[in-house]
Amino acid sequence: MDAIELKENFKEVDTSSLVDKVEANLVTLLQQRKLKVGDPIPKELELANTLGVSRTVIREAMLRLRVMGLIESRKKKGAVITSPDLFGNMSKSMNPHILDQETLKQMFEIRLVLEIGMADFIFQRITKEDIAALREIVSHEPPATQHHLFNIEHEIAFHGKLYEITGNENMKKFQSMLLPVFDYVHHSGLLKKPISHKKFVSHKGLVDIIENGSPELFRNAMRNHLENHFARLFE
Amino acid sequence: MDAIELKENFKEVDTSSLVDKVEANLVTLLQQRKLKVGDPIPKELELANTLGVSRTVIREAMLRLRVMGLIESRKKKGAVITSPDLFGNMSKSMNPHILDQETLKQMFEIRLVLEIGMADFIFQRITKEDIAALREIVSHEPPATQHHLFNIEHEIAFHGKLYEITGNENMKKFQSMLLPVFDYVHHSGLLKKPISHKKFVSHKGLVDIIENGSPELFRNAMRNHLENHFARLFE
DNA sequence: TCACGTATTATGTATGACATAATAAAAGTA
DNA sequence: TACTTTTATTATGTCATACATAATACGTGA
């Protein structure tokens, strides 16, 4: 009997610690939708007694839920269920010096995907004021020869505004976390091909399309606008 | 002197707890890129002595890092630096019964954005085998009248395969987490407008375009394919 | 040289004590 | 009575200590 068959015939040994089990317990407790945001969960000592483990274990399990943003605990009140901030929790890990290169590259890619794919939401939800704001931003668009940092700030202002227009706060939050990673990948030696500064569709060109074009046109224009980045990923 | 001026003249009081401080300490330790993945960090007792706090505080701070996926701790070995699994950490929170409605809706939207925006990566990285696999999947495409669950499985197989083709594992992981949310939003009363089953570009149509078309064509086709979902979000 | 048992080490778990903050109850005052 | 102040209660936050457990290193004997 070879190794693969063996693996199928044996049950997985439960190697999880006490804390793991309690955590799983609590998570399923939360997921049974009898409980809503704001509802309190049992006190540490109650849980310790009920589950037959020490308060230390309970605390560590609850600590995990707290770090994940699933609960919040206040003195005297105990712990209450909260609606987690999905991307907020990610921000501490989203650091170029901590992530491995493959992940960094993939984050770089995801940004490109998002900006091309969000066209419909921009067109659906944009307001007159948004267009005015975009016009204001592009009026300061620096020439490609400008100093790097200046360009970066302009990039952030313009593209950040686009995310804002989609009205999708989670996507916006994700983007702001992606920014330093994107910048890092762009300038570190991670991408082998050199940085190109060929001129494609400009920010102003994109705004023109937003005003007079269609989502289809915008997607293609954005794809073109990002060509310098794509060129470094492909081939 | 009014309240606003007062606020400007006073420094912010440092309200962070001991654990917060230790955590910040450790994070900066990790971010100094002298340390690589796999390197060990000091033992709990050493840290407790060095920083002058109890082991409990150290453990809680390290626990946070562990939950975020920045470190892993093993008995005897101590804690070592790991490369965090950005989206993996999110999965426990990504539950329809825990998230609030607005967030759920935004996750629904992000899926649409990703699938439209990822065209270039599909075209760049697809192989003959991938196309064969897609063909195999669409050959089982059920009629729209089929039972819900059957359709869902087919949807997952097809769209999941597309993510896989992009070669972006993080995006794929994100997608698989999004699946239950998407399904929930689709069928719960969260979106006011009724579910439409109008026929637009089919999965088979998408595969044809992948084989003979271009990223531009694919984006538009995917947008069309997802029209039933967009229609429920927009007016 | 290898196998096996033993010591060591760092995390995991348990327990008890006290600090602190938020709330509820009680007491006091107009 | 109504309203403020004080006091008690309660549940989490922090600290300290002891022991359990698992992984590793060491040493002994064949």
Short mmCIF file of C-alpha atoms (C1' of nucleotides) in Angstrom, two decimals:
data_model
loop_
_atom_site.label_atom_id
_atom_site.label_comp_id
_atom_site.label_asym_id
_atom_site.label_seq_id
_atom_site.Cartn_x
_atom_site.Cartn_y
_atom_site.Cartn_z
CA MET A 1 0.00 0.00 0.00
CA ASP A 2 1.59 3.21 -1.06
CA ALA A 3 1.65 6.53 0.74
CA ILE A 4 -1.30 8.03 -1.02
CA GLU A 5 -3.65 5.19 -0.22
CA LEU A 6 -2.41 5.21 3.30
CA LYS A 7 -3.31 8.83 3.67
CA GLU A 8 -6.80 8.10 2.50
CA ASN A 9 -7.31 5.30 4.97
CA PHE A 10 -6.17 7.14 8.03
CA LYS A 11 -8.12 9.83 9.72
CA GLU A 12 -6.32 13.13 10.12
CA VAL A 13 -4.87 13.26 13.58
CA ASP A 14 -6.32 16.13 15.50
CA THR A 15 -3.21 18.13 16.17
CA SER A 16 -5.03 21.31 17.10
CA SER A 17 -4.45 22.88 20.47
CA LEU A 18 -7.08 23.69 23.03
CA VAL A 19 -7.16 27.25 21.87
CA ASP A 20 -7.80 26.14 18.32
CA LYS A 21 -10.80 24.14 19.43
CA VAL A 22 -12.25 26.92 21.52
CA GLU A 23 -11.72 29.34 18.67
CA ALA A 24 -13.54 27.06 16.26
CA ASN A 25 -16.31 26.78 18.83
CA LEU A 26 -16.67 30.52 19.10
CA VAL A 27 -16.56 31.08 15.35
CA THR A 28 -19.39 28.65 14.75
CA LEU A 29 -21.25 30.35 17.58
CA LEU A 30 -20.90 33.63 15.73
CA GLN A 31 -21.81 32.18 12.38
CA GLN A 32 -25.08 30.79 13.56
CA ARG A 33 -26.95 33.83 12.57
CA LYS A 34 -29.03 33.84 15.67
CA LEU A 35 -26.49 36.37 16.83
CA LYS A 36 -26.32 39.80 15.27
CA VAL A 37 -23.80 42.59 15.44
CA GLY A 38 -23.87 44.14 18.87
CA ASP A 39 -25.03 41.03 20.65
CA PRO A 40 -22.89 40.05 23.62
CA ILE A 41 -21.18 36.71 23.91
CA PRO A 42 -20.73 34.86 27.19
CA LYS A 43 -18.23 36.09 29.76
CA GLU A 44 -14.75 34.66 29.89
CA LEU A 45 -15.35 32.84 33.15
CA GLU A 46 -18.65 31.39 32.00
CA LEU A 47 -17.02 30.08 28.86
CA ALA A 48 -14.12 28.71 30.84
CA ASN A 49 -16.48 26.81 33.10
CA THR A 50 -18.79 25.67 30.34
CA LEU A 51 -16.04 24.43 28.08
CA GLY A 52 -13.92 23.10 30.89
CA VAL A 53 -10.73 24.98 30.11
CA SER A 54 -8.83 27.70 31.84
CA ARG A 55 -9.52 31.37 31.37
CA THR A 56 -6.13 31.69 29.71
CA VAL A 57 -7.27 29.53 26.84
CA ILE A 58 -10.55 31.37 26.51
CA ARG A 59 -8.77 34.69 26.49
CA GLU A 60 -6.37 33.63 23.80
CA ALA A 61 -9.17 32.31 21.62
CA MET A 62 -11.14 35.52 22.06
CA LEU A 63 -8.01 37.49 21.44
CA ARG A 64 -7.78 35.91 18.04
CA LEU A 65 -11.34 36.83 17.22
CA ARG A 66 -10.60 40.35 18.35
CA VAL A 67 -7.55 40.63 16.14
CA MET A 68 -9.64 39.39 13.25
CA GLY A 69 -12.20 42.05 14.05
CA LEU A 70 -15.02 39.65 14.80
CA ILE A 71 -15.59 40.85 18.33
CA GLU A 72 -14.83 43.81 20.52
CA SER A 73 -14.48 43.61 24.23
CA ARG A 74 -15.25 46.28 26.75
CA LYS A 75 -14.73 46.18 30.43
CA LYS A 76 -17.74 45.25 32.46
CA LYS A 77 -19.84 44.79 29.33
CA GLY A 78 -18.01 41.75 28.08
CA ALA A 79 -17.45 41.06 24.41
CA VAL A 80 -19.85 42.00 21.65
CA ILE A 81 -20.01 40.92 18.05
CA THR A 82 -18.78 43.40 15.50
CA SER A 83 -18.80 43.57 11.75
CA PRO A 84 -15.21 42.94 10.71
CA ASP A 85 -13.26 45.35 8.59
CA LEU A 86 -12.10 42.87 5.98
CA PHE A 87 -9.31 44.83 4.43
CA GLY A 88 -8.44 46.85 7.48
CA ASN A 89 -7.13 43.72 9.14
CA MET A 90 -4.93 43.08 6.18
CA SER A 91 -3.08 46.34 6.33
CA LYS A 92 -0.49 45.37 8.89
CA SER A 93 0.67 42.48 6.74
CA MET A 94 0.61 44.50 3.54
CA ASN A 95 4.20 45.56 3.81
CA PRO A 96 6.74 45.17 1.03
CA HIS A 97 9.46 44.14 3.45
CA ILE A 98 7.43 41.33 4.90
CA LEU A 99 5.75 39.82 1.85
CA ASP A 100 7.52 37.46 -0.48
CA GLN A 101 8.23 38.46 -4.02
CA GLU A 102 5.59 36.35 -5.69
CA THR A 103 2.89 37.80 -3.48
CA LEU A 104 4.13 41.31 -4.14
CA LYS A 105 3.96 40.74 -7.85
CA GLN A 106 0.46 39.36 -7.57
CA MET A 107 -0.70 42.39 -5.63
CA PHE A 108 0.76 44.52 -8.39
CA GLU A 109 -1.31 42.53 -10.86
CA ILE A 110 -4.50 42.78 -8.85
CA ARG A 111 -4.30 46.53 -8.91
CA LEU A 112 -4.22 46.45 -12.69
CA VAL A 113 -7.16 44.08 -12.80
CA LEU A 114 -9.24 46.25 -10.51
CA GLU A 115 -8.66 49.47 -12.38
CA ILE A 116 -9.60 47.97 -15.70
CA GLY A 117 -12.59 46.11 -14.34
CA MET A 118 -14.20 48.92 -12.41
CA ALA A 119 -15.31 50.92 -15.42
CA ASP A 120 -19.00 50.17 -15.12
CA PHE A 121 -19.14 51.30 -11.53
CA ILE A 122 -17.45 54.56 -12.36
CA PHE A 123 -19.89 55.33 -15.14
CA GLN A 124 -22.86 54.28 -13.07
CA ARG A 125 -22.07 56.36 -10.03
CA ILE A 126 -20.08 59.36 -11.10
CA THR A 127 -21.44 62.83 -10.34
CA LYS A 128 -20.84 66.26 -11.81
CA GLU A 129 -18.72 67.09 -8.78
CA ASP A 130 -16.57 64.03 -9.32
CA ILE A 131 -15.85 65.07 -12.87
CA ALA A 132 -14.96 68.56 -11.71
CA ALA A 133 -12.64 67.06 -9.11
CA LEU A 134 -10.98 64.88 -11.73
CA ARG A 135 -10.54 67.87 -14.01
CA GLU A 136 -8.95 69.73 -11.16
CA ILE A 137 -6.54 66.89 -10.52
CA VAL A 138 -5.49 66.39 -14.13
CA SER A 139 -4.94 70.11 -14.56
CA HIS A 140 -1.87 69.57 -12.40
CA GLU A 141 -0.68 66.50 -14.24
CA PRO A 142 3.10 66.76 -14.29
CA PRO A 143 5.15 65.99 -17.36
CA ALA A 144 6.72 62.56 -17.41
CA THR A 145 10.09 64.12 -16.76
CA GLN A 146 9.08 65.45 -13.37
CA HIS A 147 10.51 64.23 -10.15
CA HIS A 148 9.36 60.81 -9.08
CA LEU A 149 7.69 61.72 -5.81
CA PHE A 150 5.69 64.44 -7.42
CA ASN A 151 4.42 62.03 -10.00
CA ILE A 152 3.56 59.49 -7.36
CA GLU A 153 1.42 61.94 -5.49
CA HIS A 154 -0.41 62.83 -8.64
CA GLU A 155 -0.91 59.18 -9.50
CA ILE A 156 -2.34 58.52 -6.08
CA ALA A 157 -4.67 61.48 -6.27
CA PHE A 158 -6.02 60.55 -9.68
CA HIS A 159 -6.38 56.82 -9.35
CA GLY A 160 -7.54 57.11 -5.75
CA LYS A 161 -10.31 59.40 -6.90
CA LEU A 162 -11.43 56.80 -9.42
CA TYR A 163 -11.78 54.19 -6.69
CA GLU A 164 -13.67 56.70 -4.60
CA ILE A 165 -16.11 57.27 -7.44
CA THR A 166 -17.01 53.59 -7.55
CA GLY A 167 -18.56 54.07 -4.13
CA ASN A 168 -17.06 50.77 -3.04
CA GLU A 169 -15.29 51.59 0.19
CA ASN A 170 -13.79 48.17 0.56
CA MET A 171 -12.22 48.37 -2.85
CA LYS A 172 -10.94 51.84 -2.05
CA LYS A 173 -9.44 50.62 1.18
CA PHE A 174 -7.83 47.74 -0.60
CA GLN A 175 -6.34 50.14 -3.09
CA SER A 176 -4.80 52.42 -0.50
CA MET A 177 -3.15 49.42 1.06
CA LEU A 178 -1.91 48.33 -2.32
CA LEU A 179 -0.27 51.67 -3.02
CA PRO A 180 3.02 51.22 -1.17
CA VAL A 181 3.31 47.69 -2.50
CA PHE A 182 2.71 48.88 -6.02
CA ASP A 183 5.29 51.59 -5.69
CA TYR A 184 7.77 49.18 -4.19
CA VAL A 185 7.33 46.60 -6.93
CA HIS A 186 7.53 49.29 -9.54
CA HIS A 187 10.88 50.58 -8.35
CA SER A 188 12.54 47.57 -6.81
CA GLY A 189 14.37 45.14 -8.98
CA LEU A 190 11.50 42.70 -8.73
CA LEU A 191 10.30 43.20 -12.28
CA LYS A 192 13.14 42.39 -14.59
CA LYS A 193 12.17 44.58 -17.51
CA PRO A 194 13.11 48.26 -17.29
CA ILE A 195 10.65 50.98 -16.50
CA SER A 196 9.28 52.49 -19.65
CA HIS A 197 7.93 56.00 -19.86
CA LYS A 198 6.30 55.75 -23.21
CA LYS A 199 3.27 57.96 -23.41
CA PHE A 200 -0.05 56.28 -23.77
CA VAL A 201 -3.52 57.49 -22.85
CA SER A 202 -3.05 60.22 -20.27
CA HIS A 203 -5.11 60.94 -17.19
CA LYS A 204 -6.73 63.75 -19.08
CA GLY A 205 -7.58 61.35 -21.87
CA LEU A 206 -9.25 59.06 -19.34
CA VAL A 207 -11.34 61.89 -17.97
CA ASP A 208 -12.46 62.83 -21.46
CA ILE A 209 -13.63 59.28 -21.98
CA ILE A 210 -15.41 59.21 -18.66
CA GLU A 211 -17.30 62.31 -19.70
CA ASN A 212 -18.14 61.43 -23.28
CA GLY A 213 -17.38 57.74 -23.71
CA SER A 214 -18.60 54.41 -22.45
CA PRO A 215 -17.41 51.73 -20.03
CA GLU A 216 -16.11 49.74 -22.99
CA LEU A 217 -14.03 52.65 -24.21
CA PHE A 218 -12.82 53.37 -20.71
CA ARG A 219 -11.64 49.80 -20.11
CA ASN A 220 -9.60 49.83 -23.26
CA ALA A 221 -8.23 53.27 -22.52
CA MET A 222 -7.27 52.28 -19.00
CA ARG A 223 -5.63 49.15 -20.34
CA ASN A 224 -3.65 51.35 -22.64
CA HIS A 225 -2.87 53.81 -19.89
CA LEU A 226 -1.40 51.00 -17.82
CA GLU A 227 0.55 49.54 -20.74
CA ASN A 228 3.89 50.48 -19.25
CA HIS A 229 3.12 48.29 -16.27
CA PHE A 230 1.75 45.41 -18.30
CA ALA A 231 4.78 45.51 -20.55
CA ARG A 232 7.00 44.83 -17.57
CA LEU A 233 4.96 41.83 -16.50
CA PHE A 234 4.57 40.11 -19.85
CA GLU A 235 7.10 38.63 -22.26
CA MET B 1 -9.28 79.65 24.22
CA ASP B 2 -11.79 77.38 22.60
CA ALA B 3 -11.70 73.65 22.27
CA ILE B 4 -10.18 73.49 18.83
CA GLU B 5 -7.22 75.65 19.71
CA LEU B 6 -6.78 73.65 22.84
CA LYS B 7 -6.57 70.49 20.84
CA GLU B 8 -3.91 71.98 18.66
CA ASN B 9 -1.79 73.02 21.61
CA PHE B 10 -1.84 69.72 23.37
CA LYS B 11 0.01 66.70 22.25
CA GLU B 12 -2.02 63.56 21.75
CA VAL B 13 -1.96 61.49 24.87
CA ASP B 14 -0.50 58.10 24.25
CA THR B 15 -3.47 55.93 25.08
CA SER B 16 -2.03 52.74 23.68
CA SER B 17 -1.70 49.80 25.99
CA LEU B 18 1.44 47.91 26.81
CA VAL B 19 0.52 45.27 24.29
CA ASP B 20 0.12 47.86 21.57
CA LYS B 21 3.60 49.17 22.23
CA VAL B 22 5.17 45.76 22.22
CA GLU B 23 3.34 44.88 19.05
CA ALA B 24 4.60 48.00 17.32
CA ASN B 25 8.07 47.13 18.55
CA LEU B 26 7.91 43.68 17.05
CA VAL B 27 6.44 44.84 13.77
CA THR B 28 9.25 47.31 13.22
CA LEU B 29 11.64 44.55 14.13
CA LEU B 30 10.17 42.44 11.34
CA GLN B 31 10.12 45.25 8.85
CA GLN B 32 13.79 45.94 9.19
CA ARG B 33 14.59 43.74 6.29
CA LYS B 34 17.64 42.35 7.94
CA LEU B 35 15.34 39.53 8.93
CA LYS B 36 14.10 37.09 6.34
CA VAL B 37 11.41 34.47 6.33
CA GLY B 38 12.41 31.59 8.57
CA ASP B 39 14.57 33.65 10.87
CA PRO B 40 13.76 33.22 14.54
CA ILE B 41 12.75 36.09 16.78
CA PRO B 42 13.74 36.30 20.45
CA LYS B 43 12.13 34.00 22.98
CA GLU B 44 9.15 35.16 25.00
CA LEU B 45 11.10 35.35 28.23
CA GLU B 46 13.97 37.24 26.65
CA LEU B 47 11.57 39.77 25.23
CA ALA B 48 9.75 40.05 28.52
CA ASN B 49 12.99 40.78 30.33
CA THR B 50 14.37 43.09 27.67
CA LEU B 51 11.20 45.15 27.37
CA GLY B 52 10.39 44.98 31.05
CA VAL B 53 6.89 43.62 30.79
CA SER B 54 5.26 40.37 31.76
CA ARG B 55 5.27 37.34 29.56
CA THR B 56 1.51 37.68 29.24
CA VAL B 57 1.90 40.96 27.40
CA ILE B 58 4.57 39.52 25.14
CA ARG B 59 2.39 36.53 24.39
CA GLU B 60 -0.57 38.71 23.48
CA ALA B 61 1.51 40.88 21.19
CA MET B 62 3.01 37.84 19.51
CA LEU B 63 -0.41 36.31 19.28
CA ARG B 64 -1.53 39.25 17.20
CA LEU B 65 1.36 38.78 14.83
CA ARG B 66 0.52 35.12 14.63
CA VAL B 67 -3.10 35.77 13.79
CA MET B 68 -1.94 38.16 11.09
CA GLY B 69 0.29 35.43 9.77
CA LEU B 70 3.53 37.30 10.33
CA ILE B 71 5.08 34.69 12.58
CA GLU B 72 4.64 31.06 13.47
CA SER B 73 5.60 29.59 16.80
CA ARG B 74 6.72 26.09 17.52
CA LYS B 75 7.62 24.53 20.78
CA LYS B 76 11.26 24.54 21.62
CA LYS B 77 12.09 26.36 18.38
CA GLY B 78 10.51 29.63 19.37
CA ALA B 79 8.83 31.88 16.84
CA VAL B 80 9.97 32.28 13.27
CA ILE B 81 9.06 34.83 10.65
CA THR B 82 6.65 33.69 7.97
CA SER B 83 5.33 35.23 4.82
CA PRO B 84 1.73 36.10 5.59
CA ASP B 85 -1.10 34.62 3.61
CA LEU B 86 -2.93 37.86 2.91
CA PHE B 87 -6.27 36.50 1.91
CA GLY B 88 -6.09 33.32 3.94
CA ASN B 89 -6.34 35.38 7.10
CA MET B 90 -9.45 36.98 5.77
CA SER B 91 -11.38 33.78 5.29
CA LYS B 92 -12.69 33.45 8.82
CA SER B 93 -14.34 36.84 8.59
CA MET B 94 -15.65 36.29 5.09
CA ASN B 95 -18.95 34.90 6.20
CA PRO B 96 -22.33 36.18 5.05
CA HIS B 97 -23.80 35.87 8.50
CA ILE B 98 -21.14 38.02 10.08
CA LEU B 99 -20.65 40.78 7.53
CA ASP B 100 -22.98 43.72 7.23
CA GLN B 101 -25.09 44.18 4.14
CA GLU B 102 -23.11 47.02 2.62
CA THR B 103 -19.89 45.03 2.83
CA LEU B 104 -21.58 42.00 1.33
CA LYS B 105 -22.80 44.05 -1.58
CA GLN B 106 -19.34 45.47 -2.13
CA MET B 107 -17.79 42.01 -2.18
CA PHE B 108 -20.36 41.08 -4.78
CA GLU B 109 -19.22 44.05 -6.82
CA ILE B 110 -15.54 43.29 -6.45
CA ARG B 111 -16.06 39.89 -7.96
CA LEU B 112 -17.57 41.47 -11.04
CA VAL B 113 -14.70 43.93 -11.28
CA LEU B 114 -12.09 41.19 -11.05
CA GLU B 115 -13.61 38.97 -13.69
CA ILE B 116 -13.87 41.76 -16.20
CA GLY B 117 -10.45 43.15 -15.45
CA MET B 118 -8.46 39.95 -15.58
CA ALA B 119 -8.76 39.43 -19.32
CA ASP B 120 -5.17 40.30 -20.16
CA PHE B 121 -3.76 37.83 -17.69
CA ILE B 122 -5.92 35.05 -19.05
CA PHE B 123 -4.79 35.69 -22.59
CA GLN B 124 -1.19 36.04 -21.57
CA ARG B 125 -0.92 32.85 -19.57
CA ILE B 126 -3.43 30.38 -20.92
CA THR B 127 -2.17 27.04 -22.21
CA LYS B 128 -3.57 24.45 -24.58
CA GLU B 129 -4.43 22.29 -21.60
CA ASP B 130 -6.38 25.11 -20.00
CA ILE B 131 -8.47 25.54 -23.11
CA ALA B 132 -9.14 21.82 -23.21
CA ALA B 133 -10.17 21.94 -19.56
CA LEU B 134 -12.50 24.85 -20.23
CA ARG B 135 -14.04 23.02 -23.16
CA GLU B 136 -14.58 20.03 -20.96
CA ILE B 137 -16.31 22.17 -18.35
CA VAL B 138 -18.61 24.00 -20.76
CA SER B 139 -19.58 20.75 -22.40
CA HIS B 140 -21.54 20.11 -19.23
CA GLU B 141 -23.09 23.56 -19.07
CA PRO B 142 -26.60 23.00 -17.78
CA PRO B 143 -29.62 24.76 -19.25
CA ALA B 144 -30.78 27.79 -17.31
CA THR B 145 -33.76 25.81 -16.10
CA GLN B 146 -31.65 23.31 -14.21
CA HIS B 147 -31.64 23.03 -10.49
CA HIS B 148 -29.89 25.82 -8.64
CA LEU B 149 -27.18 23.78 -6.95
CA PHE B 150 -26.18 22.14 -10.16
CA ASN B 151 -25.80 25.51 -11.83
CA ILE B 152 -23.79 26.82 -8.92
CA GLU B 153 -21.32 24.00 -9.17
CA HIS B 154 -20.91 24.62 -12.83
CA GLU B 155 -20.46 28.33 -12.27
CA ILE B 156 -17.79 27.67 -9.70
CA ALA B 157 -15.97 25.25 -11.92
CA PHE B 158 -15.93 27.56 -14.89
CA HIS B 159 -15.16 30.88 -13.26
CA GLY B 160 -12.78 29.25 -10.83
CA LYS B 161 -10.85 27.85 -13.75
CA LEU B 162 -10.54 31.33 -15.22
CA TYR B 163 -8.97 32.63 -12.03
CA GLU B 164 -6.65 29.66 -12.02
CA ILE B 165 -5.51 30.49 -15.54
CA THR B 166 -4.43 33.96 -14.49
CA GLY B 167 -1.75 32.28 -12.42
CA ASN B 168 -2.44 34.72 -9.63
CA GLU B 169 -2.92 32.52 -6.59
CA ASN B 170 -3.88 35.36 -4.32
CA MET B 171 -6.61 36.43 -6.66
CA LYS B 172 -7.80 32.85 -6.90
CA LYS B 173 -7.84 32.52 -3.15
CA PHE B 174 -9.76 35.73 -2.87
CA GLN B 175 -12.28 34.43 -5.34
CA SER B 176 -12.91 31.17 -3.55
CA MET B 177 -13.58 33.14 -0.39
CA LEU B 178 -15.90 35.40 -2.27
CA LEU B 179 -17.97 32.51 -3.62
CA PRO B 180 -20.26 31.88 -0.66
CA VAL B 181 -20.73 35.60 -0.22
CA PHE B 182 -21.63 35.99 -3.84
CA ASP B 183 -24.10 33.18 -3.69
CA TYR B 184 -25.62 34.57 -0.53
CA VAL B 185 -26.03 38.05 -1.93
CA HIS B 186 -27.44 36.64 -5.11
CA HIS B 187 -30.17 34.70 -3.37
CA SER B 188 -30.89 36.67 -0.24
CA GLY B 189 -33.18 39.62 -0.36
CA LEU B 190 -30.23 41.96 -0.25
CA LEU B 191 -30.52 43.05 -3.86
CA LYS B 192 -33.94 44.48 -4.39
CA LYS B 193 -34.34 43.75 -8.06
CA PRO B 194 -35.43 40.25 -9.03
CA ILE B 195 -33.07 37.63 -10.39
CA SER B 196 -33.13 37.63 -14.16
CA HIS B 197 -32.24 34.63 -16.27
CA LYS B 198 -32.02 36.36 -19.60
CA LYS B 199 -29.49 34.69 -21.81
CA PHE B 200 -26.41 36.65 -22.67
CA VAL B 201 -22.98 35.46 -23.70
CA SER B 202 -22.67 31.89 -22.47
CA HIS B 203 -19.67 30.17 -20.96
CA LYS B 204 -19.12 28.50 -24.28
CA GLY B 205 -19.19 31.88 -25.95
CA LEU B 206 -16.50 33.09 -23.57
CA VAL B 207 -14.29 30.12 -24.36
CA ASP B 208 -14.66 30.77 -28.07
CA ILE B 209 -13.49 34.31 -27.51
CA ILE B 210 -10.57 33.18 -25.39
CA GLU B 211 -9.48 30.95 -28.21
CA ASN B 212 -9.99 33.25 -31.15
CA GLY B 213 -10.54 36.72 -29.77
CA SER B 214 -8.68 39.35 -27.81
CA PRO B 215 -8.63 40.72 -24.26
CA GLU B 216 -10.77 43.62 -25.45
CA LEU B 217 -13.40 41.30 -26.84
CA PHE B 218 -13.26 39.13 -23.76
CA ARG B 219 -13.81 42.02 -21.38
CA ASN B 220 -16.90 43.11 -23.24
CA ALA B 221 -18.16 39.58 -23.50
CA MET B 222 -17.62 38.98 -19.80
CA ARG B 223 -19.38 42.22 -19.03
CA ASN B 224 -22.27 40.98 -21.10
CA HIS B 225 -22.14 37.56 -19.50
CA LEU B 226 -22.48 39.17 -16.08
CA GLU B 227 -25.26 41.50 -17.19
CA ASN B 228 -27.87 39.76 -15.07
CA HIS B 229 -25.84 40.62 -11.98
CA PHE B 230 -25.11 44.17 -13.04
CA ALA B 231 -28.76 44.73 -13.82
CA ARG B 232 -29.62 43.97 -10.22
CA LEU B 233 -27.09 46.47 -8.90
CA PHE B 234 -27.91 49.31 -11.24
CA GLU B 235 -31.25 51.02 -11.68
"C1'" DT C 1 28.30 4.33 13.72
"C1'" DC C 2 23.85 3.87 15.06
"C1'" DA C 3 19.98 3.39 18.22
"C1'" DC C 4 17.90 4.64 22.33
"C1'" DG C 5 17.03 6.92 26.46
"C1'" DT C 6 17.67 11.37 29.01
"C1'" DA C 7 18.18 16.31 29.73
"C1'" DT C 8 17.12 20.71 28.17
"C1'" DT C 9 14.48 24.35 26.35
"C1'" DA C 10 10.64 27.25 24.80
"C1'" DT C 11 5.96 27.32 24.12
"C1'" DG C 12 1.26 25.79 25.89
"C1'" DT C 13 -1.97 25.57 29.78
"C1'" DA C 14 -3.67 26.29 34.44
"C1'" DT C 15 -4.38 28.99 38.52
"C1'" DG C 16 -4.67 32.84 41.56
"C1'" DA C 17 -4.29 37.56 42.58
"C1'" DC C 18 -4.95 42.34 41.89
"C1'" DA C 19 -5.83 46.67 38.77
"C1'" DT C 20 -8.99 49.17 36.10
"C1'" DA C 21 -13.02 50.83 33.92
"C1'" DA C 22 -17.92 50.83 33.23
"C1'" DT C 23 -22.15 50.23 35.12
"C1'" DA C 24 -25.71 49.74 38.69
"C1'" DA C 25 -27.23 50.53 43.21
"C1'" DA C 26 -27.44 53.30 47.18
"C1'" DA C 27 -27.12 57.31 49.73
"C1'" DG C 28 -27.44 61.96 50.34
"C1'" DT C 29 -29.17 66.74 49.21
"C1'" DA C 30 -32.05 70.36 47.19
"C1'" DT D 1 -39.67 63.97 44.08
"C1'" DA D 2 -35.85 64.66 41.30
"C1'" DC D 3 -31.10 64.94 40.92
"C1'" DT D 4 -26.31 64.51 42.11
"C1'" DT D 5 -22.66 62.05 44.41
"C1'" DT D 6 -20.76 58.07 46.48
"C1'" DT D 7 -20.21 53.27 46.82
"C1'" DA D 8 -20.45 48.50 45.33
"C1'" DT D 9 -20.36 45.27 41.74
"C1'" DT D 10 -18.81 43.10 37.69
"C1'" DA D 11 -16.01 41.67 33.78
"C1'" DT D 12 -11.99 42.53 31.40
"C1'" DG D 13 -6.80 43.78 31.64
"C1'" DT D 14 -2.36 42.78 33.65
"C1'" DC D 15 0.96 40.30 36.40
"C1'" DA D 16 3.26 36.31 38.46
"C1'" DT D 17 4.15 31.50 39.09
"C1'" DA D 18 3.98 26.71 38.36
"C1'" DC D 19 3.65 22.79 35.67
"C1'" DA D 20 2.67 20.13 31.03
"C1'" DT D 21 4.15 19.11 26.56
"C1'" DA D 22 6.74 18.71 22.46
"C1'" DA D 23 10.94 19.25 19.92
"C1'" DT D 24 15.64 19.22 19.99
"C1'" DA D 25 20.39 18.20 21.65
"C1'" DC D 26 23.23 15.33 24.23
"C1'" DG D 27 25.18 11.32 25.95
"C1'" DT D 28 25.47 6.46 26.70
"C1'" DG D 29 25.88 1.71 25.33
"C1'" DA D 30 25.97 -1.89 21.99
#
